[in-house]
mmCIF file of C-alpha atoms in Angstrom:
data_model
loop_
_atom_site.group_PDB
_atom_site.id
_atom_site.type_symbol
_atom_site.label_atom_id
_atom_site.label_comp_id
_atom_site.label_asym_id
_atom_site.label_seq_id
_atom_site.Cartn_x
_atom_site.Cartn_y
_atom_site.Cartn_z
ATOM 1 C CA MET A 16 3.763 -11.012 -15.623
ATOM 2 C CA VAL A 17 4.676 -8.846 -12.635
ATOM 3 C CA ASN A 18 5.723 -5.362 -13.699
ATOM 4 C CA LYS A 19 7.903 -4.348 -10.745
ATOM 5 C CA GLU A 20 9.537 -1.472 -12.620
ATOM 6 C CA ASN A 21 6.185 0.082 -13.473
ATOM 7 C CA ALA A 22 5.042 -0.227 -9.850
ATOM 8 C CA ILE A 23 8.210 1.501 -8.633
ATOM 9 C CA LYS A 24 7.991 4.276 -11.235
ATOM 10 C CA GLU A 25 4.349 4.920 -10.334
ATOM 11 C CA ALA A 26 5.230 5.105 -6.620
ATOM 12 C CA GLU A 27 8.021 7.576 -7.419
ATOM 13 C CA LYS A 28 5.518 9.755 -9.303
ATOM 14 C CA VAL A 29 3.111 9.628 -6.369
ATOM 15 C CA ILE A 30 5.900 10.647 -3.967
ATOM 16 C CA ARG A 31 6.875 13.598 -6.173
ATOM 17 C CA GLU A 32 3.277 14.744 -6.481
ATOM 18 C CA TYR A 33 1.890 14.127 -2.990
ATOM 19 C CA ASN A 34 4.892 13.999 -0.644
ATOM 20 C CA PRO A 35 7.886 15.825 -2.149
ATOM 21 C CA GLN A 36 9.255 16.638 1.339
ATOM 22 C CA PHE A 37 9.102 12.911 2.210
ATOM 23 C CA ILE A 38 7.126 13.313 5.401
ATOM 24 C CA ILE A 39 6.992 10.174 7.568
ATOM 25 C CA PRO A 40 4.493 8.686 7.996
ATOM 26 C CA PHE A 41 3.361 9.296 4.439
ATOM 27 C CA PRO A 42 0.573 11.926 4.365
ATOM 28 C CA PHE A 43 -2.092 9.788 2.694
ATOM 29 C CA GLU A 44 -4.582 12.586 3.300
ATOM 30 C CA ASN A 45 -2.812 14.531 0.510
ATOM 31 C CA ILE A 46 -3.854 11.852 -1.966
ATOM 32 C CA ASP A 47 -7.348 11.546 -0.518
ATOM 33 C CA LYS A 48 -7.987 15.326 -0.614
ATOM 34 C CA ARG A 49 -6.733 15.830 -4.159
ATOM 35 C CA ASN A 50 -8.563 12.936 -5.827
ATOM 36 C CA ASP A 51 -12.305 13.423 -6.133
ATOM 37 C CA ASN A 52 -12.677 9.792 -7.192
ATOM 38 C CA LEU A 53 -10.991 8.366 -4.055
ATOM 39 C CA GLU A 54 -12.057 8.076 -0.436
ATOM 40 C CA ILE A 55 -10.093 6.434 2.393
ATOM 41 C CA PHE A 56 -11.893 5.107 5.466
ATOM 42 C CA THR A 57 -10.846 3.319 8.623
ATOM 43 C CA ALA A 58 -13.237 0.945 10.329
ATOM 44 C CA ASN A 59 -13.420 -1.995 12.671
ATOM 45 C CA PHE A 60 -14.135 -5.048 10.500
ATOM 46 C CA LYS A 61 -15.373 -7.280 13.353
ATOM 47 C CA ASN A 62 -19.010 -6.522 12.570
ATOM 48 C CA LEU A 63 -18.637 -7.391 8.879
ATOM 49 C CA GLY A 64 -18.592 -11.149 9.494
ATOM 50 C CA ASP A 65 -16.115 -14.007 9.213
ATOM 51 C CA ASP A 66 -15.194 -13.212 5.597
ATOM 52 C CA PHE A 67 -13.576 -9.981 6.819
ATOM 53 C CA LYS A 68 -11.892 -11.064 10.069
ATOM 54 C CA ASP A 69 -8.458 -11.625 8.469
ATOM 55 C CA ILE A 70 -8.724 -8.745 5.998
ATOM 56 C CA SER A 71 -6.310 -5.858 6.563
ATOM 57 C CA GLY A 72 -8.038 -3.686 4.010
ATOM 58 C CA PHE A 73 -9.835 -3.605 0.723
ATOM 59 C CA ILE A 74 -10.680 -1.349 -2.159
ATOM 60 C CA ASP A 75 -14.161 -1.044 -3.564
ATOM 61 C CA PHE A 76 -14.747 0.356 -7.053
ATOM 62 C CA GLU A 77 -18.293 1.617 -7.439
ATOM 63 C CA ASP A 78 -20.032 4.549 -9.118
ATOM 64 C CA ASP A 79 -16.706 5.909 -10.437
ATOM 65 C CA ILE A 80 -15.491 6.255 -6.842
ATOM 66 C CA SER A 81 -12.724 4.138 -5.339
ATOM 67 C CA ARG A 82 -13.124 3.567 -1.636
ATOM 68 C CA ILE A 83 -10.306 2.158 0.457
ATOM 69 C CA TYR A 84 -11.250 0.617 3.796
ATOM 70 C CA ILE A 85 -8.599 -0.112 6.425
ATOM 71 C CA ASN A 86 -9.163 -2.450 9.376
ATOM 72 C CA THR A 87 -8.512 -0.602 12.649
ATOM 73 C CA ASP A 88 -8.130 -3.950 14.451
ATOM 74 C CA LYS A 89 -4.727 -4.332 12.830
ATOM 75 C CA PRO A 90 -1.559 -2.731 14.275
ATOM 76 C CA LYS A 91 -0.925 0.878 13.172
ATOM 77 C CA LYS A 92 2.112 -0.056 11.085
ATOM 78 C CA ARG A 93 0.068 -2.738 9.322
ATOM 79 C CA GLN A 94 -2.684 -0.208 8.623
ATOM 80 C CA TYR A 95 -0.080 2.178 7.213
ATOM 81 C CA PHE A 96 1.320 -0.455 4.847
ATOM 82 C CA THR A 97 -2.179 -1.582 3.885
ATOM 83 C CA ILE A 98 -3.182 1.952 2.847
ATOM 84 C CA ALA A 99 -0.066 2.150 0.665
ATOM 85 C CA HIS A 100 -0.825 -1.279 -0.782
ATOM 86 C CA GLU A 101 -4.439 -0.399 -1.581
ATOM 87 C CA LEU A 102 -3.260 2.849 -3.152
ATOM 88 C CA GLY A 103 -1.062 0.650 -5.319
ATOM 89 C CA HIS A 104 -4.224 -0.965 -6.643
ATOM 90 C CA PHE A 105 -5.761 2.478 -7.125
ATOM 91 C CA PHE A 106 -2.840 3.880 -9.118
ATOM 92 C CA LEU A 107 -1.791 0.699 -10.936
ATOM 93 C CA HIS A 108 -4.891 -1.391 -11.476
ATOM 94 C CA ILE A 109 -7.971 0.797 -11.467
ATOM 95 C CA LYS A 110 -8.434 0.422 -15.230
ATOM 96 C CA ASP A 111 -8.039 -3.359 -15.060
ATOM 97 C CA ILE A 112 -10.338 -4.089 -12.124
ATOM 98 C CA LYS A 113 -12.728 -1.150 -12.000
ATOM 99 C CA ASP A 114 -15.601 -3.237 -13.269
ATOM 100 C CA LYS A 115 -14.940 -6.140 -10.918
ATOM 101 C CA GLY A 116 -16.518 -4.596 -7.825
ATOM 102 C CA GLN A 117 -15.094 -5.098 -4.369
ATOM 103 C CA ILE A 118 -11.503 -6.339 -4.146
ATOM 104 C CA LEU A 119 -10.433 -7.956 -0.869
ATOM 105 C CA ASP A 120 -6.778 -8.471 0.030
ATOM 106 C CA ARG A 121 -6.243 -11.726 1.855
ATOM 107 C CA ASP A 122 -2.975 -13.638 2.114
ATOM 108 C CA HIS A 123 -1.416 -12.019 -0.947
ATOM 109 C CA VAL A 124 -4.292 -13.040 -3.225
ATOM 110 C CA LEU A 125 -6.866 -10.659 -4.576
ATOM 111 C CA LEU A 126 -10.378 -11.952 -4.143
ATOM 112 C CA ARG A 127 -13.526 -10.584 -5.628
ATOM 113 C CA SER A 128 -16.372 -10.440 -3.177
ATOM 114 C CA ASP A 129 -17.752 -13.581 -4.857
ATOM 115 C CA SER A 130 -14.459 -15.354 -3.916
ATOM 116 C CA ILE A 131 -13.136 -15.748 -7.449
ATOM 117 C CA SER A 132 -9.367 -15.277 -7.403
ATOM 118 C CA LEU A 133 -7.875 -12.527 -9.469
ATOM 119 C CA SER A 134 -4.251 -12.151 -10.464
ATOM 120 C CA SER A 135 -1.725 -12.545 -7.663
ATOM 121 C CA GLU A 136 0.576 -10.556 -9.975
ATOM 122 C CA LYS A 137 -1.496 -7.470 -9.205
ATOM 123 C CA GLU A 138 -1.048 -8.218 -5.521
ATOM 124 C CA ILE A 139 2.735 -8.421 -5.913
ATOM 125 C CA GLU A 140 2.774 -5.180 -7.910
ATOM 126 C CA ALA A 141 0.768 -3.430 -5.187
ATOM 127 C CA ASN A 142 3.332 -4.635 -2.636
ATOM 128 C CA HIS A 143 6.213 -3.262 -4.741
ATOM 129 C CA PHE A 144 4.357 0.035 -5.036
ATOM 130 C CA ALA A 145 3.768 0.179 -1.262
ATOM 131 C CA ALA A 146 7.397 -0.661 -0.466
ATOM 132 C CA GLU A 147 8.700 2.072 -2.749
ATOM 133 C CA LEU A 148 6.126 4.586 -1.530
ATOM 134 C CA LEU A 149 6.913 4.045 2.149
ATOM 135 C CA MET A 150 10.594 3.099 1.885
ATOM 136 C CA PRO A 151 12.021 4.688 -1.282
ATOM 137 C CA LYS A 152 15.287 3.143 -2.419
ATOM 138 C CA TYR A 153 17.226 6.410 -2.369
ATOM 139 C CA ARG A 154 16.087 7.156 1.192
ATOM 140 C CA ILE A 155 16.747 3.613 2.409
ATOM 141 C CA GLU A 156 20.287 3.675 1.040
ATOM 142 C CA LYS A 157 20.967 7.028 2.706
ATOM 143 C CA VAL A 158 19.521 6.072 6.105
ATOM 144 C CA PHE A 159 21.084 2.587 6.017
ATOM 145 C CA LYS A 160 24.518 4.222 6.374
ATOM 146 C CA THR A 161 23.581 5.902 9.668
ATOM 147 C CA LEU A 162 21.133 3.615 11.469
ATOM 148 C CA ASN A 163 22.529 0.508 13.057
ATOM 149 C CA SER A 164 19.654 -1.961 13.015
ATOM 150 C CA ILE A 165 16.653 -3.145 11.077
ATOM 151 C CA GLU A 166 14.505 -2.186 14.053
ATOM 152 C CA ASP A 167 15.845 1.401 14.027
ATOM 153 C CA MET A 168 15.172 1.650 10.302
ATOM 154 C CA ALA A 169 11.685 0.193 10.711
ATOM 155 C CA MET A 170 10.926 2.757 13.405
ATOM 156 C CA HIS A 171 12.340 5.570 11.244
ATOM 157 C CA PHE A 172 10.143 4.649 8.258
ATOM 158 C CA PHE A 173 7.136 3.639 10.426
ATOM 159 C CA VAL A 174 6.944 0.110 9.027
ATOM 160 C CA SER A 175 7.147 -3.319 10.624
ATOM 161 C CA HIS A 176 10.426 -5.108 11.236
ATOM 162 C CA SER A 177 9.303 -7.692 8.686
ATOM 163 C CA ALA A 178 8.540 -5.101 5.987
ATOM 164 C CA MET A 179 11.911 -3.432 6.542
ATOM 165 C CA SER A 180 13.766 -6.750 6.446
ATOM 166 C CA ILE A 181 12.127 -7.670 3.146
ATOM 167 C CA ARG A 182 12.883 -4.225 1.703
ATOM 168 C CA LEU A 183 16.543 -4.278 2.754
ATOM 169 C CA GLU A 184 16.969 -7.774 1.372
ATOM 170 C CA SER A 185 15.285 -6.872 -1.922
ATOM 171 C CA LEU A 186 17.687 -3.938 -2.293
ATOM 172 C CA GLY A 187 20.668 -6.193 -1.590
ATOM 173 C CA LEU A 188 21.620 -4.336 1.586
ATOM 174 C CA ILE A 189 21.286 -7.431 3.798
ATOM 175 C CA SER A 190 21.207 -11.135 3.032
#
């Protein structure tokens, strides 16, 4: 069962701890620097083979270190959301999937490196976490009153038009 409320509460805790001034774009380096068991890397995935060509990012749990890899072939705003999404797995699911090895995110389904599907519920929770981390409800509601378009809001929060549309709809601000 998807635990949306838990994902949102965890994102709120991460904001309070690592970005209390709500800097945009989110300063992911604050999380990376302050967690000895986490490393965030960017890389071009073209050389990793066909299994990685559509991958925006992945998290690898090994030797008590979580490593997040982000595909630099993707647009900057996609990379930004992908980091937040992978951090969702780090903060929400590390205990559940730590022993599973490499976790690839492809088309909203978590795949182990041996291609066995894991819970899509975890994928949905990571998306809720990322949305709250990058576009907190209280900030969206405040900015929504002053900005005139989805595009302006997307630019303000450094997310894609699509991500902003989904967020505004989920908060009941647009239909």
